[in-house]
Amino acid sequence: MADNMFKLQLLARAELAVKDVQARRLLARSSYLGFALVLFLLALGMLNLAGFLAFEEVLSPAGAALAMAAINAVGVALLMHLSKRAGPSEREEALAREIREMAYQQVNHDVEEVKEKLEHVASEVTRMGENVHRATGAVRFLLSALGKNK
């Protein structure tokens, strides 16, 4: 039983340690990513301004603004299309869920075994108590019978 409890504690601690490391890594990466995003937006704004000024010489100011809006719309459409395919696949997630479910089933099986063993031990202890009670009664009877014979 101590082995099973150790397994459960180890599983819980390992899960917490993994989540802690993942959270700290995500926070650090997110900080850098946020700063990079700010710089990217500044660069994109300057690129839009440069494009607008270049188109303004060839087109009217309204035409230049329209051309830059069209270029930005194409970029947004492309990024939205790419975002649908980004990240781990659904198969990967399903596999991870399956592994997690198997681990939980194994732990549940171990817990059920421990529960059955505890119930067996409890019934054995109860039976031993009943036997001791009967033996005590028999010993009292024998002692009283021996005491009367003297």
XYZ file of N, CA and C in Angstrom:
450
model
N 0.822 -1.185 0.000
C 0.000 0.000 0.000
C 0.867 1.250 0.000
N 1.960 1.216 0.759
C 2.848 2.380 0.797
C 3.429 2.644 -0.584
N 3.670 1.568 -1.325
C 4.202 1.716 -2.679
C 3.204 2.437 -3.580
N 1.928 2.096 -3.454
C 0.901 2.753 -4.266
C 0.739 4.217 -3.879
N 0.788 4.493 -2.582
C 0.694 5.894 -2.138
C 1.893 6.678 -2.650
N 3.052 6.054 -2.616
C 4.247 6.718 -3.138
C 4.090 7.014 -4.621
N 3.518 6.049 -5.355
C 3.292 6.262 -6.788
C 2.358 7.438 -7.024
N 1.281 7.503 -6.237
C 0.330 8.607 -6.387
C 0.979 9.945 -6.054
N 1.739 9.978 -4.957
C 2.419 11.219 -4.584
C 3.430 11.613 -5.646
N 4.158 10.647 -6.137
C 5.150 10.924 -7.174
C 4.478 11.434 -8.444
N 3.371 10.818 -8.817
C 2.627 11.260 -9.993
C 2.137 12.692 -9.818
N 1.593 12.998 -8.644
C 1.090 14.355 -8.390
C 2.227 15.371 -8.388
N 3.314 15.046 -7.722
C 4.451 15.977 -7.677
C 5.062 16.181 -9.062
N 5.173 15.115 -9.814
C 5.730 15.233 -11.166
C 4.825 16.088 -12.042
N 3.525 15.883 -11.912
C 2.570 16.676 -12.698
C 2.677 18.154 -12.321
N 2.764 18.437 -11.020
C 2.911 19.831 -10.576
C 4.225 20.436 -11.056
N 5.297 19.664 -10.989
C 6.595 20.176 -11.434
C 6.580 20.485 -12.924
N 5.984 19.605 -13.702
C 5.904 19.830 -15.149
C 5.079 21.076 -15.443
N 3.945 21.219 -14.785
C 3.087 22.390 -15.010
C 3.783 23.669 -14.564
N 4.536 23.614 -13.470
C 5.268 24.791 -13.001
C 6.325 25.216 -14.014
N 7.081 24.254 -14.511
C 8.112 24.556 -15.512
C 7.469 25.108 -16.780
N 6.372 24.497 -17.200
C 5.689 24.975 -18.404
C 5.166 26.395 -18.214
N 4.621 26.685 -17.046
C 4.083 28.027 -16.787
C 5.197 29.073 -16.775
N 6.319 28.745 -16.129
C 7.428 29.707 -16.102
C 8.004 29.934 -17.494
N 8.131 28.860 -18.275
C 8.641 28.989 -19.635
C 7.678 29.816 -20.483
N 6.386 29.551 -20.333
C 5.378 30.295 -21.087
C 5.408 31.775 -20.722
N 5.581 32.084 -19.448
C 5.653 33.479 -19.013
C 6.872 34.173 -19.608
N 8.026 33.511 -19.556
C 9.245 34.112 -20.108
C 9.114 34.314 -21.613
N 8.623 33.307 -22.300
C 8.468 33.420 -23.753
C 7.430 34.476 -24.117
N 6.373 34.538 -23.344
C 5.326 35.525 -23.623
C 5.839 36.945 -23.438
N 6.697 37.147 -22.452
C 7.264 38.481 -22.240
C 8.083 38.910 -23.448
N 8.964 38.043 -23.896
C 9.772 38.366 -25.075
C 8.901 38.502 -26.324
N 7.924 37.639 -26.435
C 7.033 37.698 -27.587
C 6.224 38.995 -27.585
N 5.782 39.432 -26.417
C 5.048 40.692 -26.318
C 5.900 41.870 -26.750
N 7.144 41.895 -26.289
C 8.052 42.980 -26.682
C 8.326 42.929 -28.184
N 8.533 41.724 -28.711
C 8.763 41.571 -30.152
C 7.534 42.017 -30.941
N 6.360 41.747 -30.414
C 5.134 42.157 -31.089
C 5.016 43.678 -31.146
N 5.383 44.357 -30.061
C 5.362 45.826 -30.054
C 6.315 46.360 -31.116
N 7.532 45.813 -31.159
C 8.493 46.262 -32.175
C 8.000 45.945 -33.589
N 7.386 44.789 -33.754
C 6.852 44.421 -35.066
C 5.750 45.384 -35.499
N 4.876 45.738 -34.576
C 3.798 46.671 -34.922
C 4.347 48.046 -35.298
N 5.395 48.482 -34.588
C 6.034 49.749 -34.966
C 6.630 49.645 -36.368
N 7.312 48.537 -36.646
C 7.908 48.343 -37.973
C 6.827 48.256 -39.046
N 5.740 47.574 -38.742
C 4.645 47.464 -39.704
C 4.021 48.834 -39.978
N 3.882 49.611 -38.930
C 3.361 50.971 -39.112
C 4.275 51.808 -39.993
N 5.575 51.695 -39.755
C 6.527 52.451 -40.580
C 6.520 51.936 -42.019
N 6.395 50.635 -42.195
C 6.321 50.063 -43.540
C 5.065 50.556 -44.261
N 3.957 50.603 -43.551
C 2.726 51.135 -44.136
C 2.891 52.605 -44.520
N 3.542 53.359 -43.645
C 3.768 54.779 -43.944
C 4.656 54.925 -45.175
N 5.723 54.127 -45.230
C 6.625 54.200 -46.387
C 5.891 53.800 -47.662
N 5.098 52.753 -47.597
C 4.323 52.332 -48.759
C 3.329 53.397 -49.175
N 2.670 53.988 -48.194
C 1.715 55.057 -48.493
C 2.400 56.221 -49.192
N 3.563 56.634 -48.655
C 4.281 57.762 -49.259
C 4.753 57.420 -50.668
N 5.161 56.174 -50.889
C 5.599 55.766 -52.228
C 4.422 55.746 -53.202
N 3.297 55.206 -52.759
C 2.115 55.166 -53.632
C 1.523 56.555 -53.853
N 1.716 57.433 -52.887
C 1.145 58.780 -52.989
C 1.758 59.550 -54.157
N 3.029 59.256 -54.457
C 3.678 59.938 -55.585
C 3.085 59.485 -56.913
N 2.689 58.212 -56.968
C 2.145 57.665 -58.213
C 0.623 57.859 -58.270
N -0.046 57.619 -57.150
C -1.500 57.715 -57.064
C -1.877 58.947 -56.239
N -3.140 59.151 -56.070
C -3.598 60.223 -55.177
C -3.483 59.732 -53.740
N -3.594 60.612 -52.730
C -3.544 60.158 -51.334
C -4.616 59.101 -51.034
N -5.792 59.263 -51.565
C -6.850 58.275 -51.339
C -6.500 56.949 -52.016
N -5.945 57.009 -53.196
C -5.540 55.794 -53.907
C -4.417 55.080 -53.177
N -3.486 55.855 -52.618
C -2.382 55.264 -51.858
C -2.909 54.574 -50.607
N -3.854 55.205 -49.928
C -4.444 54.607 -48.727
C -5.194 53.325 -49.087
N -5.909 53.361 -50.205
C -6.641 52.179 -50.655
C -5.685 51.044 -51.026
N -4.599 51.358 -51.682
C -3.606 50.341 -52.051
C -2.998 49.711 -50.803
N -2.657 50.526 -49.813
C -2.074 49.989 -48.571
C -3.100 49.143 -47.814
N -4.360 49.557 -47.812
C -5.412 48.774 -47.156
C -5.575 47.422 -47.841
N -5.506 47.409 -49.165
C -5.626 46.148 -49.909
C -4.455 45.221 -49.600
N -3.247 45.772 -49.548
C -2.060 44.961 -49.213
C -2.196 44.393 -47.804
N -2.647 45.230 -46.870
C -2.837 44.763 -45.488
C -3.923 43.689 -45.417
N -4.994 43.828 -46.191
C -6.073 42.834 -46.188
C -5.574 41.488 -46.709
N -4.743 41.508 -47.739
C -4.166 40.262 -48.264
C -3.280 39.614 -47.198
N -2.496 40.429 -46.508
C -1.642 39.907 -45.432
C -2.459 39.288 -44.313
N -3.550 39.945 -43.939
C -4.425 39.412 -42.886
C -5.045 38.089 -43.326
N -5.527 38.018 -44.553
C -6.136 36.780 -45.057
C -5.125 35.638 -45.058
N -3.901 35.930 -45.472
C -2.853 34.913 -45.480
C -2.543 34.433 -44.061
N -2.423 35.363 -43.133
C -2.134 34.983 -41.742
C -3.283 34.188 -41.125
N -4.511 34.538 -41.440
C -5.651 33.781 -40.905
C -5.664 32.357 -41.460
N -5.315 32.221 -42.714
C -5.242 30.882 -43.317
C -4.146 30.051 -42.642
N -2.997 30.666 -42.403
C -1.891 29.957 -41.752
C -2.218 29.618 -40.299
N -2.980 30.474 -39.631
C -3.281 30.243 -38.212
C -4.132 28.997 -38.006
N -4.919 28.632 -39.004
C -5.750 27.433 -38.878
C -4.909 26.164 -38.850
N -3.731 26.211 -39.447
C -2.863 25.031 -39.508
C -1.756 25.057 -38.461
N -1.652 26.138 -37.724
C -0.550 26.289 -36.765
C -0.784 25.423 -35.530
N 0.297 25.086 -34.871
C 0.229 24.356 -33.616
C 0.152 22.855 -33.811
N 0.101 22.140 -32.686
C 0.032 20.681 -32.742
C -1.268 20.219 -33.403
N -1.202 19.073 -34.032
C -2.383 18.540 -34.713
C -3.362 17.971 -33.690
N -4.573 17.737 -34.148
C -5.583 17.152 -33.274
C -5.228 15.709 -32.929
N -4.512 15.030 -33.820
C -4.065 13.656 -33.526
C -3.108 13.648 -32.347
N -2.222 14.653 -32.305
C -1.274 14.747 -31.197
C -2.016 14.922 -29.879
N -3.017 15.793 -29.885
C -3.803 16.022 -28.679
C -4.551 14.757 -28.278
N -5.113 14.060 -29.243
C -5.833 12.821 -28.950
C -4.895 11.776 -28.353
N -3.681 11.697 -28.872
C -2.697 10.755 -28.338
C -2.337 11.113 -26.898
N -2.124 12.394 -26.641
C -1.802 12.829 -25.279
C -2.952 12.523 -24.325
N -4.169 12.751 -24.768
C -5.332 12.438 -23.925
C -5.433 10.931 -23.665
N -5.133 10.134 -24.676
C -5.189 8.680 -24.521
C -4.152 8.202 -23.506
N -2.954 8.751 -23.582
C -1.906 8.376 -22.625
C -2.310 8.780 -21.217
N -2.859 9.996 -21.075
C -3.306 10.457 -19.761
C -4.401 9.549 -19.222
N -5.339 9.173 -20.068
C -6.437 8.305 -19.648
C -5.908 6.937 -19.213
N -4.928 6.405 -19.936
C -4.338 5.120 -19.548
C -3.661 5.224 -18.189
N -2.956 6.326 -17.951
C -2.288 6.515 -16.660
C -3.315 6.592 -15.535
N -4.400 7.332 -15.761
C -5.439 7.425 -14.737
C -6.113 6.078 -14.502
N -6.318 5.302 -15.549
C -6.913 3.977 -15.382
C -5.995 3.069 -14.573
N -4.691 3.168 -14.822
C -3.732 2.351 -14.079
C -3.735 2.728 -12.602
N -3.746 4.024 -12.340
C -3.790 4.485 -10.947
C -5.097 4.049 -10.301
N -6.204 4.161 -11.024
C -7.499 3.744 -10.497
C -7.496 2.248 -10.200
N -6.877 1.467 -11.073
C -6.769 0.019 -10.852
C -5.980 -0.259 -9.573
N -4.860 0.453 -9.389
C -4.054 0.277 -8.178
C -4.853 0.645 -6.935
N -5.622 1.717 -7.014
C -6.438 2.143 -5.871
C -7.487 1.087 -5.554
N -8.102 0.511 -6.578
C -9.098 -0.544 -6.357
C -8.458 -1.767 -5.708
N -7.244 -2.119 -6.130
C -6.539 -3.250 -5.511
C -6.276 -2.979 -4.039
N -5.834 -1.767 -3.727
C -5.572 -1.400 -2.331
C -6.865 -1.461 -1.527
N -7.945 -0.981 -2.115
C -9.239 -1.000 -1.430
C -9.657 -2.437 -1.128
N -9.506 -3.328 -2.104
C -9.855 -4.734 -1.895
C -8.987 -5.359 -0.807
N -7.699 -5.045 -0.816
C -6.797 -5.588 0.207
C -7.180 -5.083 1.591
N -7.529 -3.802 1.690
C -7.938 -3.250 2.983
C -9.225 -3.906 3.476
N -10.165 -4.133 2.574
C -11.401 -4.812 2.961
C -11.106 -6.231 3.423
N -10.190 -6.910 2.746
C -9.808 -8.268 3.140
C -9.150 -8.258 4.518
N -8.235 -7.320 4.734
C -7.562 -7.220 6.037
C -8.579 -6.919 7.132
N -9.523 -6.032 6.852
C -10.542 -5.694 7.848
C -11.379 -6.917 8.199
N -11.753 -7.713 7.205
C -12.541 -8.917 7.491
C -11.705 -9.937 8.262
N -10.421 -10.043 7.937
C -9.534 -10.958 8.673
C -9.401 -10.522 10.133
N -9.233 -9.239 10.354
C -9.109 -8.730 11.727
C -10.400 -8.984 12.493
N -11.531 -8.770 11.845
C -12.818 -9.036 12.495
C -12.942 -10.511 12.848
N -12.567 -11.375 11.911
C -12.627 -12.812 12.160
C -11.680 -13.213 13.292
N -10.487 -12.627 13.316
C -9.539 -12.932 14.397
C -10.100 -12.473 15.737
N -10.745 -11.315 15.743
C -11.359 -10.833 16.984
C -12.441 -11.775 17.475
N -13.246 -12.280 16.550
C -14.286 -13.240 16.927
C -13.663 -14.522 17.464
N -12.589 -14.986 16.834
C -11.903 -16.201 17.304
C -11.306 -15.990 18.687
N -10.710 -14.821 18.913
C -10.147 -14.529 20.241
C -11.261 -14.499 21.276
N -12.387 -13.921 20.916
C -13.516 -13.859 21.845
C -14.003 -15.271 22.187
N -14.117 -16.138 21.169
C -14.529 -17.522 21.420
C -13.493 -18.262 22.270
N -12.206 -18.045 21.937
C -11.146 -18.719 22.697
C -11.148 -18.248 24.145
N -11.390 -16.981 24.361
C -11.440 -16.452 25.728
C -12.582 -17.101 26.497
N -13.715 -17.257 25.822
C -14.851 -17.931 26.474
C -14.514 -19.371 26.818
N -13.844 -20.059 25.904
C -13.469 -21.455 26.154
C -12.461 -21.545 27.291
N -11.500 -20.623 27.328
C -10.499 -20.629 28.406
C -11.181 -20.365 29.744
N -12.111 -19.436 29.792
C -12.837 -19.162 31.042
C -13.609 -20.405 31.502
N -14.241 -21.078 30.541
C -14.989 -22.278 30.881
C -14.056 -23.347 31.447
N -12.892 -23.533 30.768
C -11.933 -24.532 31.247
C -11.384 -24.160 32.616
N -11.074 -22.887 32.810
C -10.561 -22.463 34.114
C -11.601 -22.649 35.211
N -12.829 -22.333 34.885
C -13.873 -22.518 35.907
C -14.105 -24.010 36.172
N -14.017 -24.829 35.102
C -14.194 -26.274 35.280
C -13.037 -26.844 36.087
N -11.816 -26.392 35.849
C -10.660 -26.866 36.605
C -10.724 -26.372 38.040
N -11.217 -25.175 38.219
C -11.321 -24.621 39.567
C -12.335 -25.364 40.407
N -13.385 -25.892 39.842
C -14.412 -26.631 40.578
C -13.925 -28.029 40.936
N -13.031 -28.591 40.122
C -12.517 -29.935 40.375
C -11.554 -29.942 41.543
N -10.969 -28.856 41.906
C -9.994 -28.845 43.000
C -10.659 -28.918 44.291
